CSV table of C-alpha atoms and ligand atoms in Angstrom, one decimal:
chain,number,residue,atom,x,y,z
A,1,UNK,CA,-349.1,115.5,-90.0
A,2,UNK,CA,-351.6,117.9,-88.4
A,3,UNK,CA,-350.5,121.0,-86.3
A,4,UNK,CA,-353.8,121.9,-84.9
A,5,UNK,CA,-354.9,124.5,-82.3
A,6,UNK,CA,-352.9,122.6,-79.5
A,7,UNK,CA,-349.4,123.5,-79.1
A,8,UNK,CA,-347.2,121.4,-81.3
A,9,UNK,CA,-344.4,119.4,-79.8
A,10,UNK,CA,-340.8,119.8,-80.9
A,11,UNK,CA,-340.9,116.4,-82.4
A,12,UNK,CA,-344.1,117.3,-84.6
A,13,UNK,CA,-342.1,120.1,-86.0
A,14,UNK,CA,-339.2,118.0,-86.5
A,15,UNK,CA,-341.1,115.3,-88.5
A,16,UNK,CA,-342.6,118.0,-90.7
A,17,UNK,CA,-339.2,119.5,-91.6
A,18,UNK,CA,-337.8,116.0,-92.3
A,19,UNK,CA,-340.7,115.3,-94.6
A,20,UNK,CA,-340.6,118.4,-96.4
A,21,UNK,CA,-336.7,118.1,-96.8
A,22,UNK,CA,-337.0,114.9,-98.1
A,23,UNK,CA,-339.4,116.0,-100.6
A,24,UNK,CA,-337.3,119.0,-101.6
A,25,UNK,CA,-334.2,117.0,-102.0
A,26,UNK,CA,-335.9,114.5,-104.0
A,27,UNK,CA,-335.3,111.6,-101.4
A,28,UNK,CA,-337.5,108.7,-101.2
A,29,UNK,CA,-340.3,109.7,-99.2
A,30,UNK,CA,-340.4,106.4,-97.4
A,31,UNK,CA,-337.2,107.7,-95.8
A,32,UNK,CA,-339.0,110.6,-94.2
A,33,UNK,CA,-341.9,108.3,-93.2
A,34,UNK,CA,-339.5,105.9,-91.5
A,35,UNK,CA,-338.0,108.8,-89.4
A,36,UNK,CA,-341.4,109.9,-88.5
A,37,UNK,CA,-342.6,106.3,-87.4
A,38,UNK,CA,-339.5,106.0,-85.4
A,39,UNK,CA,-340.6,108.9,-82.9
A,40,UNK,CA,-340.6,106.4,-80.2
A,41,UNK,CA,-337.1,105.4,-80.7
A,42,UNK,CA,-335.7,109.1,-81.1
A,43,UNK,CA,-337.6,109.9,-77.7
A,44,UNK,CA,-335.8,106.9,-75.9
A,45,UNK,CA,-332.5,107.7,-77.4
A,46,UNK,CA,-332.7,111.4,-76.6
A,47,UNK,CA,-333.6,110.5,-72.8
A,48,UNK,CA,-330.5,108.3,-72.8
A,49,UNK,CA,-328.2,110.7,-74.0
A,50,UNK,CA,-329.5,113.3,-71.8
A,51,UNK,CA,-329.2,111.1,-68.7
A,52,UNK,CA,-325.6,110.1,-69.8
A,53,UNK,CA,-324.5,114.0,-70.1
A,54,UNK,CA,-326.0,114.6,-66.7
A,55,UNK,CA,-324.1,111.6,-65.1
A,56,UNK,CA,-321.0,112.9,-66.6
A,57,UNK,CA,-321.5,116.5,-65.4
A,58,UNK,CA,-322.5,115.3,-61.9
A,59,UNK,CA,-319.3,113.0,-61.7
A,60,UNK,CA,-317.0,116.0,-62.6
A,61,UNK,CA,-318.7,118.4,-60.0
A,62,UNK,CA,-318.5,115.7,-57.2
A,63,UNK,CA,-314.6,115.3,-58.3
A,64,UNK,CA,-313.7,119.0,-58.0
A,65,UNK,CA,-315.7,119.6,-54.7
A,66,UNK,CA,-313.8,116.7,-53.1
A,67,UNK,CA,-310.4,118.4,-53.7
A,68,UNK,CA,-309.2,121.0,-51.2
A,69,UNK,CA,-307.7,124.0,-52.7
A,70,UNK,CA,-303.9,124.2,-52.0
A,71,UNK,CA,-303.2,126.9,-49.2
A,72,UNK,CA,-300.2,129.1,-49.8
A,73,UNK,CA,-297.5,128.5,-47.3
A,74,UNK,CA,-297.8,130.6,-44.3
A,75,UNK,CA,-294.8,133.2,-43.9
A,76,UNK,CA,-292.2,132.2,-41.4
A,77,UNK,CA,-292.8,134.4,-38.3
A,78,UNK,CA,-289.4,135.4,-37.0
A,79,UNK,CA,-289.8,136.0,-33.1
A,80,UNK,CA,-287.4,138.7,-32.0
A,81,UNK,CA,-288.7,139.3,-28.3
A,82,UNK,CA,-288.0,135.7,-27.2
A,83,UNK,CA,-286.7,135.4,-23.4
A,84,UNK,CA,-285.9,132.2,-22.0
A,85,UNK,CA,-286.1,131.7,-18.3
A,86,UNK,CA,-282.5,132.6,-17.4
A,87,UNK,CA,-282.5,135.7,-19.4
A,88,UNK,CA,-285.3,137.3,-17.4
A,89,UNK,CA,-284.2,140.1,-15.4
A,90,UNK,CA,-280.8,140.7,-17.5
A,91,UNK,CA,-280.4,143.9,-19.4
A,92,UNK,CA,-280.7,143.5,-23.1
A,93,UNK,CA,-278.8,145.3,-26.0
A,94,UNK,CA,-279.8,144.7,-29.5
A,95,UNK,CA,-277.2,145.1,-32.1
A,96,UNK,CA,-278.7,146.1,-35.5
A,97,UNK,CA,-276.8,145.8,-38.8
A,98,UNK,CA,-277.7,147.1,-42.3
A,99,UNK,CA,-275.0,145.8,-44.8
A,100,UNK,CA,-274.4,144.6,-48.4
A,101,UNK,CA,-270.9,143.3,-48.2
A,102,UNK,CA,-270.9,142.3,-44.5
A,103,UNK,CA,-268.6,144.7,-43.0
A,104,UNK,CA,-271.3,146.1,-41.0
A,105,UNK,CA,-272.3,142.7,-39.8
A,106,UNK,CA,-268.7,141.9,-38.9
A,107,UNK,CA,-268.5,144.9,-36.9
A,108,UNK,CA,-271.7,144.2,-35.0
A,109,UNK,CA,-271.0,140.7,-34.5
A,110,UNK,CA,-267.3,141.7,-32.9
A,111,UNK,CA,-268.7,144.3,-30.8
A,112,UNK,CA,-271.3,141.9,-29.4
A,113,UNK,CA,-268.6,139.3,-28.6
A,114,UNK,CA,-266.5,141.5,-27.0
A,115,UNK,CA,-269.4,142.9,-25.0
A,116,UNK,CA,-270.4,139.5,-23.9
A,117,UNK,CA,-267.3,139.0,-22.2
A,118,UNK,CA,-267.2,142.4,-20.6
A,119,UNK,CA,-270.7,142.4,-19.3
A,120,UNK,CA,-271.7,138.9,-18.5
A,121,UNK,CA,-275.0,139.9,-16.8
A,122,UNK,CA,-276.2,141.4,-20.0
A,123,UNK,CA,-277.7,140.0,-23.1
A,124,UNK,CA,-276.3,141.0,-26.6
A,125,UNK,CA,-278.5,140.1,-29.6
A,126,UNK,CA,-277.1,140.6,-33.0
A,127,UNK,CA,-279.9,141.4,-35.6
A,128,UNK,CA,-280.2,141.7,-39.2
A,129,UNK,CA,-282.3,145.0,-39.4
A,130,UNK,CA,-284.7,143.3,-42.1
A,131,UNK,CA,-285.4,140.2,-40.0
A,132,UNK,CA,-286.4,142.4,-36.8
A,133,UNK,CA,-289.9,142.7,-38.3
A,134,UNK,CA,-292.1,141.0,-41.0
A,135,UNK,CA,-294.6,143.7,-41.1
A,136,UNK,CA,-293.9,147.3,-40.8
A,137,UNK,CA,-296.0,147.6,-37.8
A,138,UNK,CA,-293.9,145.3,-35.9
A,139,UNK,CA,-290.9,147.6,-36.1
A,140,UNK,CA,-292.8,150.2,-34.1
A,141,UNK,CA,-294.1,147.3,-31.7
A,142,UNK,CA,-290.6,145.8,-31.2
A,143,UNK,CA,-288.7,148.9,-31.1
A,144,UNK,CA,-290.8,150.1,-28.1
A,145,UNK,CA,-289.5,147.3,-26.1
A,146,UNK,CA,-286.0,148.1,-26.6
A,147,UNK,CA,-284.1,150.0,-24.0
A,148,UNK,CA,-280.7,149.7,-25.5
A,149,UNK,CA,-279.5,149.6,-29.1
A,150,UNK,CA,-276.7,149.9,-31.3
A,151,UNK,CA,-277.0,150.5,-35.2
A,152,UNK,CA,-274.3,149.5,-37.8
A,153,UNK,CA,-275.4,151.0,-41.0
A,154,UNK,CA,-273.8,151.2,-44.2
A,155,UNK,CA,-274.6,153.6,-47.1
A,156,UNK,CA,-274.7,152.8,-50.8
A,157,UNK,CA,-275.5,154.2,-54.5
A,158,UNK,CA,-275.7,157.9,-53.6
A,159,UNK,CA,-276.8,157.9,-49.9
A,160,UNK,CA,-279.3,154.9,-50.2
A,161,UNK,CA,-279.5,152.2,-47.4
A,162,UNK,CA,-278.3,148.7,-48.2
A,163,UNK,CA,-281.0,146.0,-49.3
A,164,UNK,CA,-281.5,144.6,-45.9
A,165,UNK,CA,-282.2,148.0,-44.3
A,166,UNK,CA,-284.3,149.7,-47.0
A,167,UNK,CA,-287.6,148.5,-45.8
A,168,UNK,CA,-286.6,149.7,-42.2
A,169,UNK,CA,-285.3,153.0,-43.6
A,170,UNK,CA,-288.4,154.0,-45.4
A,171,UNK,CA,-290.8,153.1,-42.6
A,172,UNK,CA,-288.4,155.0,-40.2
A,173,UNK,CA,-287.9,158.2,-42.4
A,174,UNK,CA,-291.6,158.4,-43.4
A,175,UNK,CA,-293.0,158.4,-40.0
A,176,UNK,CA,-291.6,161.6,-38.8
A,177,UNK,CA,-294.9,162.6,-37.3
A,178,UNK,CA,-294.6,159.7,-34.6
A,179,UNK,CA,-293.7,162.3,-31.8
A,180,UNK,CA,-291.3,161.3,-29.3
A,181,UNK,CA,-292.3,157.7,-28.8
A,182,UNK,CA,-288.7,156.2,-28.2
A,183,UNK,CA,-288.2,157.9,-24.7
A,184,UNK,CA,-287.2,154.5,-23.3
A,185,UNK,CA,-284.5,153.9,-25.7
A,186,UNK,CA,-280.9,154.7,-25.3
A,187,UNK,CA,-278.6,154.2,-28.6
A,188,UNK,CA,-275.4,154.6,-30.4
A,189,UNK,CA,-274.9,154.6,-34.0
A,190,UNK,CA,-271.9,153.8,-36.2
A,191,UNK,CA,-271.8,154.6,-39.9
A,192,UNK,CA,-270.1,152.8,-42.8
A,193,UNK,CA,-269.3,154.8,-45.7
A,194,UNK,CA,-266.8,156.2,-48.1
A,195,UNK,CA,-266.0,159.9,-48.4
A,196,UNK,CA,-265.2,159.2,-52.2
A,197,UNK,CA,-269.0,158.9,-52.6
A,198,UNK,CA,-269.8,162.5,-52.1
A,199,UNK,CA,-272.7,163.7,-54.5
A,200,UNK,CA,-274.4,166.8,-55.5
A,201,UNK,CA,-271.9,169.0,-53.6
A,202,UNK,CA,-273.4,168.0,-50.2
A,203,UNK,CA,-271.4,167.6,-47.1
A,204,UNK,CA,-270.8,163.9,-47.1
A,205,UNK,CA,-272.1,163.1,-43.7
A,206,UNK,CA,-275.5,164.8,-44.4
A,207,UNK,CA,-276.1,162.1,-47.1
A,208,UNK,CA,-275.3,158.8,-45.3
A,209,UNK,CA,-278.0,156.6,-43.9
A,210,UNK,CA,-276.5,156.2,-40.6
A,211,UNK,CA,-276.5,159.9,-39.8
A,212,UNK,CA,-280.2,160.3,-41.0
A,213,UNK,CA,-281.2,157.2,-38.5
A,214,UNK,CA,-279.1,158.8,-35.8
A,215,UNK,CA,-280.8,162.2,-36.0
A,216,UNK,CA,-284.4,160.8,-36.4
A,217,UNK,CA,-283.8,158.5,-33.4
A,218,UNK,CA,-282.9,161.5,-31.3
A,219,UNK,CA,-285.6,163.6,-32.6
A,220,UNK,CA,-288.1,161.0,-31.7
A,221,UNK,CA,-287.0,160.9,-28.1
A,222,UNK,CA,-284.2,158.2,-28.0
A,223,UNK,CA,-281.1,159.3,-25.9
A,224,UNK,CA,-277.5,159.2,-27.4
A,225,UNK,CA,-275.1,157.2,-25.2
A,226,UNK,CA,-272.3,158.0,-27.7
A,227,UNK,CA,-272.1,160.2,-30.7
A,228,UNK,CA,-272.5,158.8,-34.2
A,229,UNK,CA,-269.5,157.2,-35.4
A,230,UNK,CA,-268.2,158.1,-39.1
A,231,UNK,CA,-266.5,155.1,-40.5
A,232,UNK,CA,-264.9,156.0,-43.8
A,233,UNK,CA,-263.7,153.2,-45.9
A,234,UNK,CA,-261.6,155.3,-47.8
A,235,UNK,CA,-259.2,156.2,-45.0
A,236,UNK,CA,-259.3,153.0,-42.8
A,237,UNK,CA,-262.7,152.0,-41.5
A,238,UNK,CA,-261.4,149.4,-38.8
A,239,UNK,CA,-259.5,152.3,-37.1
A,240,UNK,CA,-262.6,154.4,-37.1
A,241,UNK,CA,-264.6,151.4,-35.7
A,242,UNK,CA,-261.9,151.1,-32.9
A,243,UNK,CA,-261.8,154.7,-32.1
A,244,UNK,CA,-265.7,154.6,-31.6
A,245,UNK,CA,-265.8,151.6,-29.7
A,246,UNK,CA,-263.4,153.2,-27.1
A,247,UNK,CA,-265.9,156.1,-26.6
A,248,UNK,CA,-268.6,153.3,-26.2
A,249,UNK,CA,-267.0,151.3,-23.4
A,250,UNK,CA,-267.2,153.7,-20.7
A,251,UNK,CA,-270.8,154.4,-21.4
A,252,UNK,CA,-271.7,150.8,-21.4
A,253,UNK,CA,-269.8,150.4,-18.3
A,254,UNK,CA,-272.3,152.9,-16.7
A,255,UNK,CA,-275.4,151.3,-18.0
A,256,UNK,CA,-274.4,147.5,-17.9
A,257,UNK,CA,-271.8,146.8,-15.2
A,258,UNK,CA,-273.1,145.6,-12.0
A,259,UNK,CA,-272.3,148.0,-8.8
A,260,UNK,CA,-269.7,145.2,-7.3
A,261,UNK,CA,-268.1,144.3,-10.5
A,262,UNK,CA,-264.7,145.5,-11.4
A,263,UNK,CA,-265.1,145.4,-15.2
A,264,UNK,CA,-263.0,144.2,-18.0
A,265,UNK,CA,-262.5,147.9,-19.0
A,266,UNK,CA,-260.9,148.9,-15.7
A,267,UNK,CA,-257.1,148.3,-16.3
A,268,UNK,CA,-255.7,145.6,-13.6
A,269,UNK,CA,-252.7,146.8,-11.9
A,270,UNK,CA,-250.9,144.5,-9.8
A,271,UNK,CA,-249.9,145.7,-6.4
A,272,UNK,CA,-246.3,144.4,-6.1
A,273,UNK,CA,-244.6,145.7,-3.2
A,274,UNK,CA,-240.9,146.6,-3.5
A,275,UNK,CA,-238.4,144.7,-1.4
A,276,UNK,CA,-234.9,145.4,-0.5
A,277,UNK,CA,-232.8,142.3,-0.4
A,278,UNK,CA,-230.3,142.2,2.4
A,279,UNK,CA,-227.6,139.7,2.4
A,280,UNK,CA,-226.9,138.5,5.9
A,281,UNK,CA,-223.5,137.2,6.5
A,282,UNK,CA,-223.9,134.2,8.6
A,283,UNK,CA,-221.2,134.1,11.5
B,1,FMN,C1,-271.2,150.3,-55.2
B,1,FMN,C2,-271.0,151.1,-53.9
B,1,FMN,C3,-271.9,152.2,-53.6
B,1,FMN,C4,-271.3,152.9,-52.4
B,1,FMN,N1,-272.1,154.1,-52.3
B,1,FMN,C5,-271.8,154.8,-51.2
B,1,FMN,C6,-272.3,156.0,-51.0
B,1,FMN,O1,-273.3,156.6,-51.7
B,1,FMN,N2,-272.0,156.9,-49.9
B,1,FMN,C7,-270.9,156.3,-49.1
B,1,FMN,O2,-270.7,157.0,-48.0
B,1,FMN,N3,-270.5,155.1,-49.1
B,1,FMN,C8,-270.8,154.2,-50.3
B,1,FMN,N4,-270.2,153.1,-50.5
B,1,FMN,C9,-269.1,152.6,-49.5
B,1,FMN,C10,-269.7,151.5,-48.6
B,1,FMN,O3,-270.8,152.1,-47.7
B,1,FMN,C11,-268.4,151.0,-47.6
B,1,FMN,O4,-267.6,150.4,-48.5
B,1,FMN,C12,-269.0,150.2,-46.3
B,1,FMN,O5,-268.1,150.0,-45.6
B,1,FMN,C13,-269.7,149.0,-47.1
B,1,FMN,O6,-270.4,148.4,-45.7
B,1,FMN,P1,-271.1,146.7,-46.0
B,1,FMN,O7,-269.6,145.9,-46.3
B,1,FMN,O8,-271.4,146.6,-44.6
B,1,FMN,O9,-271.8,146.7,-47.0
B,1,FMN,C14,-270.5,152.4,-51.6
B,1,FMN,C15,-269.8,151.2,-51.9
B,1,FMN,C16,-269.9,150.6,-53.0
B,1,FMN,C17,-269.3,149.3,-53.2
């Protein structure tokens, strides 16, 4: 085997290595020679292996490119401002609730049911405050469209909002620099809490979520229709709710009753004339 001035192929080199190895290890030189003589066979086998490996690789690339990646499910968008045709032109009231053990939700629904009967020409929508917006920006976008809203908000764990009000509360309390952007909104807030949870020697009502929201709504331009109601679970929160509701109805009457409507709040006094019964003796 000659390795001349021309560049030696890798097979030439291999042949030299095999021949010298076979010598070194005392193998029969005919083994090395056989290997060298079957160069053609080795070349053919190498080509076959390369082609096979190539085919397998192409097959896998083709299979993986044919499969579409699995798309994550799109989030369910909750439409909050959906008007049917018959709703158009009616006054709308949104009743929000932030609750942990559903008392606030119960009050919100009870109020809305009673209000629907009192004001048939208005629309009352009870809304879990978490479902009001899927993104924080939507809170702003949707609240701007509200003209009348009532909030029932409970307080938990040292003056914290409920789980379903946490996202709204964070967004609302962190956005004080918004200015007076809620000028079209009239509102009322009822708080659900318990005086037993007074912490850090603060006055109880300074810590509760609903009072914070009430003050911020006012600061940001919204107008009270009724003062904040302080429901105290320690004393009888149902009575507090009833008392607040009695303050609310006259204000809602002004806003939601049609001019020619007598209204459910107006007590009905039957005008029964007095008669004097005279017994006439027939002759
Ligand atoms: C574990 C726990 C923590 C509470 N933390 C407070 C609190 O820090 N401040 C407060 O005023 N009321 C607190 N409360 C009272 C609730 O706000 C009150 O019971 C309210 O009516 C619950 O309303 P909900 O049923 O709508 O969640 C707490 C109640 C529980 C059970």
